[in-house]
Short mmCIF file of the C-alpha atoms (twelve columns), coordinates in Angstrom:
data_MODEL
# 
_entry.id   MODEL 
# 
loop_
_atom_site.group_PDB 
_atom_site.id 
_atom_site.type_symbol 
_atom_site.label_atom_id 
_atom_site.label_alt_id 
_atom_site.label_comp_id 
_atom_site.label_asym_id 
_atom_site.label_seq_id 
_atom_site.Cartn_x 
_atom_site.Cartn_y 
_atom_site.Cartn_z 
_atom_site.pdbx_PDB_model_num 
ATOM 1   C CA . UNK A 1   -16.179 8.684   20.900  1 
ATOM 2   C CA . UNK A 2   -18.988 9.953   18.666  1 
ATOM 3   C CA . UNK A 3   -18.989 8.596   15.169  1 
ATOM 4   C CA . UNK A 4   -18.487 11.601  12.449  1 
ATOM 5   C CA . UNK A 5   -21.717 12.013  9.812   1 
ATOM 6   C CA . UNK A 6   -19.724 10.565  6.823   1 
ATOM 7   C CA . UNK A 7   -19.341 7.311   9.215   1 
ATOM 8   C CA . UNK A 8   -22.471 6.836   10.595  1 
ATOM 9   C CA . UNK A 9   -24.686 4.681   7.715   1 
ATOM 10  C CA . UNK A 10  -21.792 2.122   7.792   1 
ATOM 11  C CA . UNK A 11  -22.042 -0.683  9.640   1 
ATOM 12  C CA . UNK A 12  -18.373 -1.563  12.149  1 
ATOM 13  C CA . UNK A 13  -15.804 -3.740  11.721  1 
ATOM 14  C CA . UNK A 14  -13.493 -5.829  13.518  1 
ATOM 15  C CA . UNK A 15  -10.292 -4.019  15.032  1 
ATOM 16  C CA . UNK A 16  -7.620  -6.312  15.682  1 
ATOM 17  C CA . UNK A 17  -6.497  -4.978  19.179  1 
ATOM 18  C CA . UNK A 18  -2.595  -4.269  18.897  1 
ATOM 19  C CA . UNK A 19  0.137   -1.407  19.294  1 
ATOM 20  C CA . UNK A 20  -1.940  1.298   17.358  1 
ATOM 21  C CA . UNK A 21  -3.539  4.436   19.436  1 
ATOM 22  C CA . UNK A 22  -6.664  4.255   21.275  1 
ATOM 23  C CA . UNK A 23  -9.750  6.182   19.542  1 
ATOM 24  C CA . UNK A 24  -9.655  3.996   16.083  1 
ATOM 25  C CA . UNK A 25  -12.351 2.369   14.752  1 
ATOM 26  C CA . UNK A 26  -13.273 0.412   11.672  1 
ATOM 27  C CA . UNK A 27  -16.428 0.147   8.824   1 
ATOM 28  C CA . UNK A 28  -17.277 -2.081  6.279   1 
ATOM 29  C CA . UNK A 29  -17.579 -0.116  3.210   1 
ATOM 30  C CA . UNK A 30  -19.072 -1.198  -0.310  1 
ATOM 31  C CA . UNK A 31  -17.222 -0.534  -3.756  1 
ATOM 32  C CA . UNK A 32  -19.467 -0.170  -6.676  1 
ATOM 33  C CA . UNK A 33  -18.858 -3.570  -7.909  1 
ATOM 34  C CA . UNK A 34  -20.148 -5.171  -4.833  1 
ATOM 35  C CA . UNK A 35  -16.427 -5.445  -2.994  1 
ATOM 36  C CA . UNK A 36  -16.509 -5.516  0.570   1 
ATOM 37  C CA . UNK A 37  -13.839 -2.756  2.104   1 
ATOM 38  C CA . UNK A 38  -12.831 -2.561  5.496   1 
ATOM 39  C CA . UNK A 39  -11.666 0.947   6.425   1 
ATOM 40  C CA . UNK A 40  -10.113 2.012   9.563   1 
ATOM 41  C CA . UNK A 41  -10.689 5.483   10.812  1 
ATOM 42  C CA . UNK A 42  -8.352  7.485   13.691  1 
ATOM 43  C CA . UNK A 43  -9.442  10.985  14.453  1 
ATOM 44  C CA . UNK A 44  -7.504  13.769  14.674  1 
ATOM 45  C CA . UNK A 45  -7.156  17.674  14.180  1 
ATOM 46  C CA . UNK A 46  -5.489  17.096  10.790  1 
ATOM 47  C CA . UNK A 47  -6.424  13.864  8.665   1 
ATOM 48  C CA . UNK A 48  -4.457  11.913  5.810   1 
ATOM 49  C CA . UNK A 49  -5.330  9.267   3.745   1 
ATOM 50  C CA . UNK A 50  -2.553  6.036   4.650   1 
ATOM 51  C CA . UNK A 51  -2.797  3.574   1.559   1 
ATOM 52  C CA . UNK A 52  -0.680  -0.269  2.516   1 
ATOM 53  C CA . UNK A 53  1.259   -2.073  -0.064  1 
ATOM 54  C CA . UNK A 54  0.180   -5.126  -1.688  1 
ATOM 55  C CA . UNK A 55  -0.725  -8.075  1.388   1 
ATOM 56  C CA . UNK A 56  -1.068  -5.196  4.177   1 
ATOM 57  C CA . UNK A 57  -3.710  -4.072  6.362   1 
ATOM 58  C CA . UNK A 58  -4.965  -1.944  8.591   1 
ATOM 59  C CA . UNK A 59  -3.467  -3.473  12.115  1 
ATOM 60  C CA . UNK A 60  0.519   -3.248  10.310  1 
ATOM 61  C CA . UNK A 61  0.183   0.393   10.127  1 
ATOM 62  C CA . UNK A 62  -0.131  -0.180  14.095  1 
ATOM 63  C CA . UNK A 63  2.916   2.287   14.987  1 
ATOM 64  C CA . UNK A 64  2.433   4.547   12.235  1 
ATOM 65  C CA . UNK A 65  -0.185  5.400   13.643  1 
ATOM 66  C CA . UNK A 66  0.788   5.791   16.564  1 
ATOM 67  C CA . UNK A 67  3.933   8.254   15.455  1 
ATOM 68  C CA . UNK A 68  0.959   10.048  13.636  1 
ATOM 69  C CA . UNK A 69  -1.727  11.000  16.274  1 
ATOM 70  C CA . UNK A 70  2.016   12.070  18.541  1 
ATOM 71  C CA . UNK A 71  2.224   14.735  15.371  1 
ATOM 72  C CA . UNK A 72  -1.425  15.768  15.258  1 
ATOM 73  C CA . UNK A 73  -2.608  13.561  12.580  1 
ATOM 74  C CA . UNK A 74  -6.014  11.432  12.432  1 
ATOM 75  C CA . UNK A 75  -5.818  8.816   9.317   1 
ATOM 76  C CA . UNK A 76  -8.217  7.051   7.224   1 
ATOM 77  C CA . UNK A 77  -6.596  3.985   6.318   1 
ATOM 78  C CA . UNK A 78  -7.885  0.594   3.891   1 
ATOM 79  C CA . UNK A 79  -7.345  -3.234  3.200   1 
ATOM 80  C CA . UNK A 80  -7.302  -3.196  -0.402  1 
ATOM 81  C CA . UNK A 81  -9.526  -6.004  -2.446  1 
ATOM 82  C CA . UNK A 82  -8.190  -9.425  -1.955  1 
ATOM 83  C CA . UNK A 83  -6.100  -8.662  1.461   1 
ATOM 84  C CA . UNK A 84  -6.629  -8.041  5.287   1 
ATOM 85  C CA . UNK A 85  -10.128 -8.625  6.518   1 
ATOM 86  C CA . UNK A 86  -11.884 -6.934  2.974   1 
ATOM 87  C CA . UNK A 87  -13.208 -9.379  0.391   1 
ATOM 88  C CA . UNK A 88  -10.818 -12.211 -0.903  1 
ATOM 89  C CA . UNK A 89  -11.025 -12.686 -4.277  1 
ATOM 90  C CA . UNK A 90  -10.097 -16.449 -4.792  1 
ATOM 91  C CA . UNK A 91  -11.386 -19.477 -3.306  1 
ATOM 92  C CA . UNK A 92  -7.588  -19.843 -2.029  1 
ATOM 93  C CA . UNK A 93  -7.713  -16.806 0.583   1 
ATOM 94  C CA . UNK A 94  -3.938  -16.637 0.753   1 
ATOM 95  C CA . UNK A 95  -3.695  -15.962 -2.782  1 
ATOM 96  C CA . UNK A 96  -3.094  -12.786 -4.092  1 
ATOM 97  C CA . UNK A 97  -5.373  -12.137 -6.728  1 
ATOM 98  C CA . UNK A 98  -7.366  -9.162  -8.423  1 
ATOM 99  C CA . UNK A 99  -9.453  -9.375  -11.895 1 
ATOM 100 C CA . UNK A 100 -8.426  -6.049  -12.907 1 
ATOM 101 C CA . UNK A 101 -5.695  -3.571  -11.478 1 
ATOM 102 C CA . UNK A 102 -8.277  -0.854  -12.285 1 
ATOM 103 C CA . UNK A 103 -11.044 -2.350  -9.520  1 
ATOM 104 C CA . UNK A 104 -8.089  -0.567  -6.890  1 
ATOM 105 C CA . UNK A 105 -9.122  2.731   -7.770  1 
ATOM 106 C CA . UNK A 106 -12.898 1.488   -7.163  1 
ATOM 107 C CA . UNK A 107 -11.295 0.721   -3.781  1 
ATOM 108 C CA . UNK A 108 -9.970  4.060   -3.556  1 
ATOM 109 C CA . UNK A 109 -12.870 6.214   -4.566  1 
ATOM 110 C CA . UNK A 110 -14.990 4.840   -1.490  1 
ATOM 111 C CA . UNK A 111 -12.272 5.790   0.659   1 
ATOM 112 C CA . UNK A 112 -11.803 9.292   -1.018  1 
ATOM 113 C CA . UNK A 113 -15.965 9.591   -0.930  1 
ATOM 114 C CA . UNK A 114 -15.662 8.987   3.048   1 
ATOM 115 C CA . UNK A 115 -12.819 11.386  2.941   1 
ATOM 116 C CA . UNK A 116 -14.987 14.027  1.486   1 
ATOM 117 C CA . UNK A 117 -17.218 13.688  4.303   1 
ATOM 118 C CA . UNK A 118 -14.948 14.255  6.722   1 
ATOM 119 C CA . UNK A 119 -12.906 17.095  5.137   1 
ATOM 120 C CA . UNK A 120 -14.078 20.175  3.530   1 
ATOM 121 C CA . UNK A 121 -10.388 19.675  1.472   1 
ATOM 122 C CA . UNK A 122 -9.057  16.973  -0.231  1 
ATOM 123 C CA . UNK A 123 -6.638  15.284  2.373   1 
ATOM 124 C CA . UNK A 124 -2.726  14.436  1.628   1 
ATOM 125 C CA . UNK A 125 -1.688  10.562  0.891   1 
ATOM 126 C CA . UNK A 126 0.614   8.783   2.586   1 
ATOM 127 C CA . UNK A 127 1.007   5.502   0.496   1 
ATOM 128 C CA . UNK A 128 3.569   2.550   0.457   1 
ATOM 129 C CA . UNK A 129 4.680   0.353   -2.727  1 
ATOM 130 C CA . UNK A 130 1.834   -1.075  -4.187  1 
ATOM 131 C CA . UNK A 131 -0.485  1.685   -2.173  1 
ATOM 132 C CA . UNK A 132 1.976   4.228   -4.359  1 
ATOM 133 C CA . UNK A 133 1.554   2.523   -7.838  1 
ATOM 134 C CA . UNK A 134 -2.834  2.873   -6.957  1 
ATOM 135 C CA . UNK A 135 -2.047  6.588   -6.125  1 
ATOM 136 C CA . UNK A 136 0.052   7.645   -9.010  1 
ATOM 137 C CA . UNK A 137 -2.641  5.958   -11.466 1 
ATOM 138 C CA . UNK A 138 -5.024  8.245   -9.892  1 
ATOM 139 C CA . UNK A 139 -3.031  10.899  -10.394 1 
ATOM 140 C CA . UNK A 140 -2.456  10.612  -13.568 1 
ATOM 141 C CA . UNK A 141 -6.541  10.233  -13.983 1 
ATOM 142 C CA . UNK A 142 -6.625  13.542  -12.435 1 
ATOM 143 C CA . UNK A 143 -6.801  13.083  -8.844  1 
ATOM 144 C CA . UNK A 144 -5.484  16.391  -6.891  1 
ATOM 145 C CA . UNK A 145 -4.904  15.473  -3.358  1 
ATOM 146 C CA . UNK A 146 -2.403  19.047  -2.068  1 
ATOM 147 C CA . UNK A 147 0.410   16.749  -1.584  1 
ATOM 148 C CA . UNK A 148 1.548   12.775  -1.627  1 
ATOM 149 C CA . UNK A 149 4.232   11.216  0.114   1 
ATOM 150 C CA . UNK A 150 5.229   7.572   -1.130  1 
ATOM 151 C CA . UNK A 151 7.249   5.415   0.627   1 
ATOM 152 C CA . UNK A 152 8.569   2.922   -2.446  1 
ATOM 153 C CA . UNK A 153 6.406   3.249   -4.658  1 
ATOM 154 C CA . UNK A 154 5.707   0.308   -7.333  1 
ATOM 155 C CA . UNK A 155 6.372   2.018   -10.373 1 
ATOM 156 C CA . UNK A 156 8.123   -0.936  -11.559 1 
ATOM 157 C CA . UNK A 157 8.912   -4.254  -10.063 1 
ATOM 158 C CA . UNK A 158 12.561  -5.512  -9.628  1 
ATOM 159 C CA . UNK A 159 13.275  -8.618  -11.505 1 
ATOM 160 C CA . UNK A 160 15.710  -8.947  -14.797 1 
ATOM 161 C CA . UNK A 161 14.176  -7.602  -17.806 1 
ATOM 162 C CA . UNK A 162 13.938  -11.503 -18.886 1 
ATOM 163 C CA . UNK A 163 12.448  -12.570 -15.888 1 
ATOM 164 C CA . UNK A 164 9.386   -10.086 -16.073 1 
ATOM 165 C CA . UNK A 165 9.178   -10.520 -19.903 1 
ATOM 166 C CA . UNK A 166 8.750   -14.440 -18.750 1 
ATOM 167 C CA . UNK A 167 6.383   -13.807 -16.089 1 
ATOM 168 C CA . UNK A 168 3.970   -11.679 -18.424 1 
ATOM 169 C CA . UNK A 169 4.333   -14.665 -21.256 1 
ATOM 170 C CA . UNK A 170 3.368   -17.153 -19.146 1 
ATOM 171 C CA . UNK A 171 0.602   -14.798 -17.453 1 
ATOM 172 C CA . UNK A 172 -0.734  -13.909 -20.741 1 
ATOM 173 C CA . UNK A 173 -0.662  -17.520 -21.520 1 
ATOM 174 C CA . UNK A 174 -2.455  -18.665 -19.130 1 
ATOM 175 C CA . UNK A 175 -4.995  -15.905 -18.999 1 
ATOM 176 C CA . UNK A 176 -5.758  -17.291 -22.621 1 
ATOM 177 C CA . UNK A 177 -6.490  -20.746 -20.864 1 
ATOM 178 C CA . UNK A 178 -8.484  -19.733 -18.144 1 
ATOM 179 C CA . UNK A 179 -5.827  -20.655 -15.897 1 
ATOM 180 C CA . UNK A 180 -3.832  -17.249 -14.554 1 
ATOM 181 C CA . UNK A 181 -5.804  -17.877 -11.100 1 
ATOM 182 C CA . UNK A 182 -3.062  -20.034 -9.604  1 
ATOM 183 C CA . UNK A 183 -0.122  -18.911 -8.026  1 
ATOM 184 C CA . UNK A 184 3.164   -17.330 -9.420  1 
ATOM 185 C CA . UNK A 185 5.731   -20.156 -10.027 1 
ATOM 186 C CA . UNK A 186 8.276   -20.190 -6.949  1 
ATOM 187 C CA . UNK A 187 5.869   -18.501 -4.202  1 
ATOM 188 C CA . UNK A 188 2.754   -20.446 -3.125  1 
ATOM 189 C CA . UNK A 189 0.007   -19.622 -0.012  1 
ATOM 190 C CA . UNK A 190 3.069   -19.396 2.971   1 
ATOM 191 C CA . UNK A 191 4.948   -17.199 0.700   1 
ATOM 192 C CA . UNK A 192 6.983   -13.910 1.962   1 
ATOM 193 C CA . UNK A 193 6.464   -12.851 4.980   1 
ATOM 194 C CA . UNK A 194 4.829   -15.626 7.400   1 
ATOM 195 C CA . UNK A 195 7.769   -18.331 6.512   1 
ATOM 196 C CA . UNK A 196 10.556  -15.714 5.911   1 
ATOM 197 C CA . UNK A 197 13.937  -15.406 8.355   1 
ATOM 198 C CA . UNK A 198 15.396  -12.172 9.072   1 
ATOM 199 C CA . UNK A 199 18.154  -12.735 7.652   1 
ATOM 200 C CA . UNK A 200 16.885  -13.416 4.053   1 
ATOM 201 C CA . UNK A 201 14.477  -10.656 4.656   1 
ATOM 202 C CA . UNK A 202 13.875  -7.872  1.926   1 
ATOM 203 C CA . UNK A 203 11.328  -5.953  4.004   1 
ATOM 204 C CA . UNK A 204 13.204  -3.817  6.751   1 
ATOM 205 C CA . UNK A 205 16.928  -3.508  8.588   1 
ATOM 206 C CA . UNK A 206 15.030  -3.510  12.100  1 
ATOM 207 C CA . UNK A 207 14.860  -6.851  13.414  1 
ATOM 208 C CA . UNK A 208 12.244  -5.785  16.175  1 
ATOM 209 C CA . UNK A 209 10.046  -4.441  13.209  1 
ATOM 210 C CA . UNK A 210 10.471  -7.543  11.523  1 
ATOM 211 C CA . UNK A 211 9.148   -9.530  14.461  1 
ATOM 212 C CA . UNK A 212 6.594   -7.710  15.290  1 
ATOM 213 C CA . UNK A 213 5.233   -7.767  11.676  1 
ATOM 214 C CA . UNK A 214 5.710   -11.783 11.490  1 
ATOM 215 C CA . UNK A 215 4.088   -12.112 15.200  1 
ATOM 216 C CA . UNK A 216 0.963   -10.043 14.231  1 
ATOM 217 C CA . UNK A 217 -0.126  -12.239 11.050  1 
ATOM 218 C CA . UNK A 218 0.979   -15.977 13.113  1 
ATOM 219 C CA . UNK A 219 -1.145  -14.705 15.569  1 
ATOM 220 C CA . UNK A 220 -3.950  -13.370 13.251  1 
ATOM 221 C CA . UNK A 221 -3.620  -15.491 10.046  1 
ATOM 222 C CA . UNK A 222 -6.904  -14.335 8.583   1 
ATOM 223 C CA . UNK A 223 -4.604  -10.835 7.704   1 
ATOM 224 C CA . UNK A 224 -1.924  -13.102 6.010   1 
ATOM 225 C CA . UNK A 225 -1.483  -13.105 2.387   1 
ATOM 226 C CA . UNK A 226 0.376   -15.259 0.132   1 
ATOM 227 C CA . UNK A 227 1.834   -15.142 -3.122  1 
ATOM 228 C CA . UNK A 228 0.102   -13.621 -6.039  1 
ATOM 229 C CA . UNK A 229 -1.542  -14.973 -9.002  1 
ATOM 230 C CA . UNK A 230 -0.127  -15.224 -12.201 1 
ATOM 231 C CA . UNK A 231 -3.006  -12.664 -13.340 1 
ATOM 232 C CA . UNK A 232 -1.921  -10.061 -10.681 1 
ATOM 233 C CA . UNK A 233 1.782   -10.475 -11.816 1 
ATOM 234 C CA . UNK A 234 0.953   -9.656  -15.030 1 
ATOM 235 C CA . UNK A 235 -1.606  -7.011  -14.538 1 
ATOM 236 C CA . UNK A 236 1.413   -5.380  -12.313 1 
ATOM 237 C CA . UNK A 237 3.524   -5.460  -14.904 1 
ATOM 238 C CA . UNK A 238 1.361   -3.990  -17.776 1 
ATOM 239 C CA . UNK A 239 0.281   -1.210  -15.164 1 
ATOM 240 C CA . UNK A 240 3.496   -0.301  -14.239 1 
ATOM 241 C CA . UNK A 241 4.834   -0.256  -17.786 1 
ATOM 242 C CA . UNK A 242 1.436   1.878   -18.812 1 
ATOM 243 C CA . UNK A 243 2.409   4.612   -15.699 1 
ATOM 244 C CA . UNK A 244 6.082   4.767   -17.116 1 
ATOM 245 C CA . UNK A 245 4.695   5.893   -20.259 1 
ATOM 246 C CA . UNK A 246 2.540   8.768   -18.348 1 
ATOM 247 C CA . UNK A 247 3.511   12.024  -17.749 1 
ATOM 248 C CA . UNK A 248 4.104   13.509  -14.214 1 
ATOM 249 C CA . UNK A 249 1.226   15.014  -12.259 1 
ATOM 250 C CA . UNK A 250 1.394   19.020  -11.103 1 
ATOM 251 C CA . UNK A 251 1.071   17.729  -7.967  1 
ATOM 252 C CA . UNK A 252 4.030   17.965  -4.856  1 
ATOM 253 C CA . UNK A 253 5.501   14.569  -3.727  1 
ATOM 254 C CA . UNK A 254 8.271   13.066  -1.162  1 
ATOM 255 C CA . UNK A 255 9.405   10.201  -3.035  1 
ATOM 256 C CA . UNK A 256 11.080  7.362   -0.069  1 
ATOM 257 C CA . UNK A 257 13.593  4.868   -1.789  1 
ATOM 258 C CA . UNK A 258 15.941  2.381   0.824   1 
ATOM 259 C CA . UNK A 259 18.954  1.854   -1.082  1 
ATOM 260 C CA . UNK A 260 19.173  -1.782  -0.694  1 
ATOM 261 C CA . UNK A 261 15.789  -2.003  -2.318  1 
ATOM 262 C CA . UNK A 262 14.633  -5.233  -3.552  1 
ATOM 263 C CA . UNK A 263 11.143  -5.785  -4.189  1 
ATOM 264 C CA . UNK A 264 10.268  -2.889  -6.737  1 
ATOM 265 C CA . UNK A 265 12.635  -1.359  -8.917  1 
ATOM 266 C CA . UNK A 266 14.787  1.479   -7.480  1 
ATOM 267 C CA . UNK A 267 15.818  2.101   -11.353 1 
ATOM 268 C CA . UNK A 268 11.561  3.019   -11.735 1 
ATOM 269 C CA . UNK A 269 11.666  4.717   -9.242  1 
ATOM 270 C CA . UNK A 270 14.155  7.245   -9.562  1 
ATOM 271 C CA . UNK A 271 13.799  7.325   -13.393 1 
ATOM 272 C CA . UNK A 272 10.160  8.954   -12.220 1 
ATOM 273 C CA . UNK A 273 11.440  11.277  -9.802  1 
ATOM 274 C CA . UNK A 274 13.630  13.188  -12.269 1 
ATOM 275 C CA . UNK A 275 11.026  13.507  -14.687 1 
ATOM 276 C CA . UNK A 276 8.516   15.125  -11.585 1 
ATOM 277 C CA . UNK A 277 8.893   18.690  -11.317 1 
ATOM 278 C CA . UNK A 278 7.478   19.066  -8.092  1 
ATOM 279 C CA . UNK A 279 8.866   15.790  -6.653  1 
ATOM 280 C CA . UNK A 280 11.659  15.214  -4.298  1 
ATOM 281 C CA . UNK A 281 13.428  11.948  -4.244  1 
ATOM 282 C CA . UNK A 282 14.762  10.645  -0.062  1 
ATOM 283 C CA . UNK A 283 17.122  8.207   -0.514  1 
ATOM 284 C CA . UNK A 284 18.055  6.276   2.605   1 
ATOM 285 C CA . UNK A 285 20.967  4.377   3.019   1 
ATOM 286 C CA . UNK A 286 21.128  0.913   4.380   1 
ATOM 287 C CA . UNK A 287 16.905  0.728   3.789   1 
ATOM 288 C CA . UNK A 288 14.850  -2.283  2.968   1 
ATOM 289 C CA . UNK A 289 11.642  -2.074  1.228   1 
ATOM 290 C CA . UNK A 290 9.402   -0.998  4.107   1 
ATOM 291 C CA . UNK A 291 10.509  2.569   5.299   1 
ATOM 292 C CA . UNK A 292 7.184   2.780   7.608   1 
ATOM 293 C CA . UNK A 293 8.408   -0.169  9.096   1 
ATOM 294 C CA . UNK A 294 12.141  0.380   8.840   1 
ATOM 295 C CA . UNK A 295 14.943  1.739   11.881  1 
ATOM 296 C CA . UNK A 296 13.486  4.669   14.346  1 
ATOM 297 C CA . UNK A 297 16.101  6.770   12.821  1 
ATOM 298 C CA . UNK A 298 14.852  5.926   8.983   1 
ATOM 299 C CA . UNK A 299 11.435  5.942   9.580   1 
ATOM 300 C CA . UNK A 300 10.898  9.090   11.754  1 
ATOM 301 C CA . UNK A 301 13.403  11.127  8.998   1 
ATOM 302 C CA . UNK A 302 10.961  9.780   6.323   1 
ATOM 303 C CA . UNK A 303 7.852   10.519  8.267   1 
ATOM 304 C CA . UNK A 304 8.730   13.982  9.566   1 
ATOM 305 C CA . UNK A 305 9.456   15.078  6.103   1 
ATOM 306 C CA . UNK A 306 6.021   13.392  4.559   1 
ATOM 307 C CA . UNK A 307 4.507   15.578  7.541   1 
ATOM 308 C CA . UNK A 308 6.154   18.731  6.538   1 
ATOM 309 C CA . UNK A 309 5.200   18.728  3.147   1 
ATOM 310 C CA . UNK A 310 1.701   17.587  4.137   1 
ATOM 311 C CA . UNK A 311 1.355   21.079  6.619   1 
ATOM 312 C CA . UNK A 312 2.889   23.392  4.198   1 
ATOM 313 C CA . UNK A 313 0.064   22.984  1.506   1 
# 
């Protein structure tokens, strides 16, 4: 396969060999602070940009794919900062950390640069929780993609009111100390999904999903990530507060929400969706967090929809 113009000056990455479709490929890509990006790239006659949730990568999105190149679509797809094979941004690699929420949307403007190259028109976004919260702040900066689709989207997150007013105390605290780099209290570097049983588990309903997620990062621990600093749990929270405060963009969404939703806050989510003109809130019943990842039946609705709106603009 011949490697498109926009492509060609980067040098490749490694592709964790899995359940995605043949014909992908992956780059190392610089963001303007120095970060270290690794992008994976699947032709195909139409494109989109796929943006993971906070301790994805590339390889999860295996399936998606997969359902995706079925449909017609090609993807560009990222680790964020600080997760998946891009730069880690602690001496702990399993910590989930970032210095500023804003250095995501220096992530994202090296993917949307490659996307340029690639597309004479800005290309539709298909993002998932934390993916979501980076695309709405880009919205709201101005950003114009012809259509987003976002699969539980961290506009909030979903503790108690007291338990996020504690977390951003002891954040802020602790920022003031020099000392917000260590992990939230409760989680710690095998937190979530690596030491997680199905049962317990607030990620999806499919329990073939579920193992096939928990296989992939046992197998391939240098994609694991645990749980996340104090500083990113208090950057979260100011930067979801901030976007709750923002107006909606004039810009068409699907808006995914499972309705046993744990992880972000459902409440966020559909408080945004009535204020959105052009948005249209999918409510699923039954759903965990991860609708890309959730039953055949709940993710192919979701996805077939996302499509649809993609094609008509």
């Amino acid at each position: 396969m011949s490697t498109p113009a926009a492509l060609q000056s980067l040098p490749e990455a490694p592709l964790i060999a899995g359940d995605a479709p043949e014909g992908g490929r992956a780059f190392w890509a610089q963001a303007d602070d120095g970060a270290r990006l690794r992008i994976g790239y699947w032709p195909g006659p139409r494109l989109l940009l796929l943006l993971p949730g906070r301790t994805e990568y590339i390889e999860k999105y295996g399936l998606v794919l997969g359902d995706l190149a079925r449909a017609g679509w090609g993807a560009l797809v990222i680790d964020w900062r600080g997760q998946g094979l891009s730069s880690r941004l602690a001496p702990d690699a399993a910590l989930g950390h970032v210095g500023a929420f804003a250095d995501y949307q220096r992530d994202l403007a090296v993917l949307l640069s490659l996307a340029r190259g690639l597309s004479e028109r800005p290309l539709p976004i298909l993002a998932h929780s934390m993916g979501g919260c980076i695309t709405f702040r880009a919205l709201v900066r101005g950003l114009r993609p012809p259509a987003v689709a976002l699969s539980a989207p961290m506009l909030g997150l979903a503790q108690p009111a007291h338990t996020r007013w504690m977390i951003r105390a002891l954040a802020g605290t602790a920022r003031l100390m020099r000392r917000d780099g260590g992990y939230v209290p409760s989680t710690g570097p095998e937190f979530g999904l690596p030491t997680m049983p199905y049962a317990a588990n607030p990620l999806t309903g499919d329990r073939a999903q579920f193992n096939r997620m928990q296989a992939q990062i046992r197998e391939h621990a240098a994609l694991a990530l645990g749980g996340p600093s104090l500083r990113w749990a208090g950057l979260a929270l100011a930067e979801t507060a901030a976007l709750a405060r923002a107006p909606s963009p004039p810009v068409p969404a699907l808006i995914g929400l499972g309705d046993n939703e744990r992880i972000v806050s459902a409440a966020a989510i559909r408080a945004r969706a009535a204020r959105w003109l052009e948005a249209e809130l999918a409510e699923y019943p039954g759903a965990e967090h991860e609708l890309l990842m959730e039953r055949p039946e709940v993710r192919g609705e979701f996805l077939a929809r996302a499509l649809a709106l993609f094609a008509s603009r």
